[in-house]
mmCIF file of C-alpha atoms in Angstrom:
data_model
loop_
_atom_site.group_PDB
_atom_site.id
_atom_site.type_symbol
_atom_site.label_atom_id
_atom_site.label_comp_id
_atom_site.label_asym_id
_atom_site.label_seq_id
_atom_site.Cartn_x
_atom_site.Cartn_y
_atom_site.Cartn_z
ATOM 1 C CA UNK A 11 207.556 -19.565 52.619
ATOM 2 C CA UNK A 12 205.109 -20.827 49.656
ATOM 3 C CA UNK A 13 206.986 -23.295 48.955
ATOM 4 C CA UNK A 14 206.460 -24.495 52.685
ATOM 5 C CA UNK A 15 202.693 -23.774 52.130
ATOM 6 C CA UNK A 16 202.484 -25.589 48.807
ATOM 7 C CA UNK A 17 203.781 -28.888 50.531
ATOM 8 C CA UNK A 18 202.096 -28.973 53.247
ATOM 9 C CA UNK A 19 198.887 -28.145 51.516
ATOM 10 C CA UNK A 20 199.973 -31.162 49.064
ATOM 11 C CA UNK A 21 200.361 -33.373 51.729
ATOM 12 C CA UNK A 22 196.629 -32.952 52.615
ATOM 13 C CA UNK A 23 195.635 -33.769 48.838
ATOM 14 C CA UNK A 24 197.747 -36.690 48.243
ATOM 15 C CA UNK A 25 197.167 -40.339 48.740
ATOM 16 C CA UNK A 26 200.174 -41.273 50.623
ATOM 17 C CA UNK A 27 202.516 -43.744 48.988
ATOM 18 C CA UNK A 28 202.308 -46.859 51.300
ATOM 19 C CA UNK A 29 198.578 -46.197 50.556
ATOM 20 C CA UNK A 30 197.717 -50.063 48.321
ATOM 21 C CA UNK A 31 196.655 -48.984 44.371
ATOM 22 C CA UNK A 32 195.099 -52.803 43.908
ATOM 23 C CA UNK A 33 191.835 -53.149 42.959
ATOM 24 C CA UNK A 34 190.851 -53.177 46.697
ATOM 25 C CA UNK A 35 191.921 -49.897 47.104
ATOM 26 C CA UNK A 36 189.624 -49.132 44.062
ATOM 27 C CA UNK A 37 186.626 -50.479 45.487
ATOM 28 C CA UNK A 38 187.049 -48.949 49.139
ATOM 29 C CA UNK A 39 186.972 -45.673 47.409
ATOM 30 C CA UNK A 40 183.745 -46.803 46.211
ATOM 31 C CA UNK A 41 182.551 -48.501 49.041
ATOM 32 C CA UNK A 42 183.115 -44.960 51.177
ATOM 33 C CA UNK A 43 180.704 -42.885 48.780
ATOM 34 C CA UNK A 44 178.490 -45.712 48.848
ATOM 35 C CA UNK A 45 178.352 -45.334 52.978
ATOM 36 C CA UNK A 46 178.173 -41.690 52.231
ATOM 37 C CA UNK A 47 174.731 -42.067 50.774
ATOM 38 C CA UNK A 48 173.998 -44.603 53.311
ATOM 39 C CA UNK A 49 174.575 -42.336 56.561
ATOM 40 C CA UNK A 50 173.571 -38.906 54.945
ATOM 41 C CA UNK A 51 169.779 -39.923 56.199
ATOM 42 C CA UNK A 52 168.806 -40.549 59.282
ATOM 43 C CA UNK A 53 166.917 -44.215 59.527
ATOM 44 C CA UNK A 54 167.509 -46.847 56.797
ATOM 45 C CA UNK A 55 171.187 -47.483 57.211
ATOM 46 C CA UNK A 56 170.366 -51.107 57.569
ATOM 47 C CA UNK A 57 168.489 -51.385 54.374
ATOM 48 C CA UNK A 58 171.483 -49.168 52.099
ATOM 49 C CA UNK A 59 173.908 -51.284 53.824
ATOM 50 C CA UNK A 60 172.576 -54.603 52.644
ATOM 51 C CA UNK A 61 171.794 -52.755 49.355
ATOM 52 C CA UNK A 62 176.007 -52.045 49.392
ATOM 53 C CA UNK A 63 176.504 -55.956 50.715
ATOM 54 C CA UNK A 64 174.491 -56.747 47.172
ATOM 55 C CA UNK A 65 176.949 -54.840 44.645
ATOM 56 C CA UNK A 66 179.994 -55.958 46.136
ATOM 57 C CA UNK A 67 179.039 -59.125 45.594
ATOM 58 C CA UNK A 68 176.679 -58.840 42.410
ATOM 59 C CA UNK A 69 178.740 -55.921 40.729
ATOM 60 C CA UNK A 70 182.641 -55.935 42.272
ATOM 61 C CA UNK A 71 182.905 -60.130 42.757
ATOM 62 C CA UNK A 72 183.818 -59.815 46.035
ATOM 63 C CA UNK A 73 183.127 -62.613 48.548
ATOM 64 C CA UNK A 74 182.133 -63.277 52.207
ATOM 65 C CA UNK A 75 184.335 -61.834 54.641
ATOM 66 C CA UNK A 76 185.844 -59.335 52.578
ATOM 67 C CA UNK A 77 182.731 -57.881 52.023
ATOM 68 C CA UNK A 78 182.565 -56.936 56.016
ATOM 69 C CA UNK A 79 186.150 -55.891 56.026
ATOM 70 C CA UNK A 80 185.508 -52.862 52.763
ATOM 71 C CA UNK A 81 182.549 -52.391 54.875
ATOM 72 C CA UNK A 82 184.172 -51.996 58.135
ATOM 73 C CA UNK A 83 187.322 -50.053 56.106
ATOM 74 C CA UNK A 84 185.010 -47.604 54.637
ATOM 75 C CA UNK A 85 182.745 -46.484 57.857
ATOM 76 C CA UNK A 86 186.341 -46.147 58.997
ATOM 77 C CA UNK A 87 187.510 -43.992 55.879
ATOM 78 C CA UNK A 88 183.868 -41.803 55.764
ATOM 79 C CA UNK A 89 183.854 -40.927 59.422
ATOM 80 C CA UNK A 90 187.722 -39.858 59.190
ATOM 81 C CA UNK A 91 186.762 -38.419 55.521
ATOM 82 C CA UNK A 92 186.696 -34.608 55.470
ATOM 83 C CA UNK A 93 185.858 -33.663 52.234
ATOM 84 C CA UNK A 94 184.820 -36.728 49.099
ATOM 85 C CA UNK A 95 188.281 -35.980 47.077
ATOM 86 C CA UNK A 96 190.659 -38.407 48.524
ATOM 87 C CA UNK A 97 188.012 -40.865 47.343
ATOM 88 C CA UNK A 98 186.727 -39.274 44.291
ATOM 89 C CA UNK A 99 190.624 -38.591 42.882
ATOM 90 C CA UNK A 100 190.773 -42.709 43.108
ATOM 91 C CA UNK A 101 188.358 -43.366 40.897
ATOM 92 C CA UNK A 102 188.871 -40.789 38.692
ATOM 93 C CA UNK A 103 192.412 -42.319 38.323
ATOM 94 C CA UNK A 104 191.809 -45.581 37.650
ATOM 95 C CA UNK A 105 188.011 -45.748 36.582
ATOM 96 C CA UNK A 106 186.395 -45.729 32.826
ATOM 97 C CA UNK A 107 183.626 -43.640 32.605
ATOM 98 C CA UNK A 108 181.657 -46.368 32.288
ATOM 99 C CA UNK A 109 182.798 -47.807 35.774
ATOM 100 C CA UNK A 110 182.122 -44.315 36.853
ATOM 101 C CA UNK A 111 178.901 -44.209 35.650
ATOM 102 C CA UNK A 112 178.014 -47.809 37.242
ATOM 103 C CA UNK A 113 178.970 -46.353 40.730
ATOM 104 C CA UNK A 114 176.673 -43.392 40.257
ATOM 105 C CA UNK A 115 173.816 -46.049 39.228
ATOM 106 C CA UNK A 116 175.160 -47.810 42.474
ATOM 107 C CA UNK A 117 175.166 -44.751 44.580
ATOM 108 C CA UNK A 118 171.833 -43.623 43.993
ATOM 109 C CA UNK A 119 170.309 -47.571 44.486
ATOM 110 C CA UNK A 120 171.653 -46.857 47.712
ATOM 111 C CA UNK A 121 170.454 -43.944 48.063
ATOM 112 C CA UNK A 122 166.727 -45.543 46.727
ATOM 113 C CA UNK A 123 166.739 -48.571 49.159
ATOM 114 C CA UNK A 124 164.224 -47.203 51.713
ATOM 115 C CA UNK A 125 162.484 -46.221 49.182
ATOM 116 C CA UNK A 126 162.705 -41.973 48.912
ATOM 117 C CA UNK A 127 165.307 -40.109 48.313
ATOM 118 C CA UNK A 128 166.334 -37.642 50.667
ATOM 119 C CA UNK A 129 167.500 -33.874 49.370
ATOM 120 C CA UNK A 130 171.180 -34.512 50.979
ATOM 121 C CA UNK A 131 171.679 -37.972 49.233
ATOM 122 C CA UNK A 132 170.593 -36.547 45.984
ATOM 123 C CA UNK A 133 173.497 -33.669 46.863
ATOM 124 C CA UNK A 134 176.051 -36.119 47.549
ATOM 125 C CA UNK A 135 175.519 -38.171 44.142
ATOM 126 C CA UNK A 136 175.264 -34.773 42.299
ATOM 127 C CA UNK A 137 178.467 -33.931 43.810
ATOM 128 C CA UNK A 138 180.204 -37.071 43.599
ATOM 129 C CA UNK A 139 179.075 -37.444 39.830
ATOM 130 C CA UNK A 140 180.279 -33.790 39.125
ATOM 131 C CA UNK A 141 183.636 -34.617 40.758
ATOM 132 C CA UNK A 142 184.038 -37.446 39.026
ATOM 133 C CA UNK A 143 183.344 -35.795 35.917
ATOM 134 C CA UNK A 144 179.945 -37.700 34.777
ATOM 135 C CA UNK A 145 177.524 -35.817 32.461
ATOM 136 C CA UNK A 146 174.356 -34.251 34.634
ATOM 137 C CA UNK A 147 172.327 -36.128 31.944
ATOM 138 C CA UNK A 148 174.219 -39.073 32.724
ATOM 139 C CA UNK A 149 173.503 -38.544 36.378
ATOM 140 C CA UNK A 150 169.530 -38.043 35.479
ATOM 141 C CA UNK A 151 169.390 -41.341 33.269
ATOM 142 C CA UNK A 152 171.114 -43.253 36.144
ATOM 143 C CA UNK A 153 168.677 -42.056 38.384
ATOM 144 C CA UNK A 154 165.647 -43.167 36.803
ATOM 145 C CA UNK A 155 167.225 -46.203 35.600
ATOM 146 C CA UNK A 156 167.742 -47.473 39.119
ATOM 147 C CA UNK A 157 163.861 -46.163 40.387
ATOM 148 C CA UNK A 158 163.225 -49.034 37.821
#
């Protein structure tokens, strides 16, 4: 009987195994706490969105239409999403804490596009950066670094 329990429950944890580990896979993870940020306030989705359209280009090289595919893909992912750990146990995987870092600097100039910073996007980055195991002073100096 726990046995039963234990795999089931691991089936909700895992990522399954026709699931793609490339680099794309990588990015959609980030691309979905990205669009997190984005729809956690009501309003400037337009303005985080093109903010999200800037570091996939600027920070994760990726070009044109692939951009609105990982952007399509991760609305997808974040409105299917019901908790941040399928995407937050990618990037812990595969990520250096500095990568990890650079999303949380990426995250919150999301979160800084409209210009405030609402309470529940400064929860999600909290979270995401405790999950992902960056330093709270870590997550402080990436905060004011991208207010500029």
């Amino acid at each position: 009987m726990i046995d039963n329990l234990f795999e089931l429950f691991k089936k909700f944890i895992e990522v399954p195994d026709d699931e793609p580990q490339d680099d794309n896979a990588m990015v959609l993870a980030a691309v979905s706490l990205m669009l997190e940020v984005a729809r956690s306030d009501a309003g400037g989705e337009q303005v985080e969105h093109a903010v999200i359209r800037n570091i996939l280009t600027s920070e994760f090289n990726v070009e044109g239409g692939l951009v609105d595919n990982l952007l399509e893909a991760g609305v997808e992912r974040v409105e299917g999403a019901i908790d941040l750990f399928q995407f937050t146990q990618l990037i812990n995987e595969h990520y250096s804490h500095d990568q990890k870092e650079g999303l949380i600097y990426a995250m919150w100039r999301v979160a800084l596009a409209d210009g405030k910073v609402q309470a529940i996007e400064d929860h999600i980055i909290r979270r995401v950066a405790g999950l992902i195991y960056v330093a709270h002073s870590d997550f402080i100096r990436l905060k004011l670094k991208a207010r500029g």
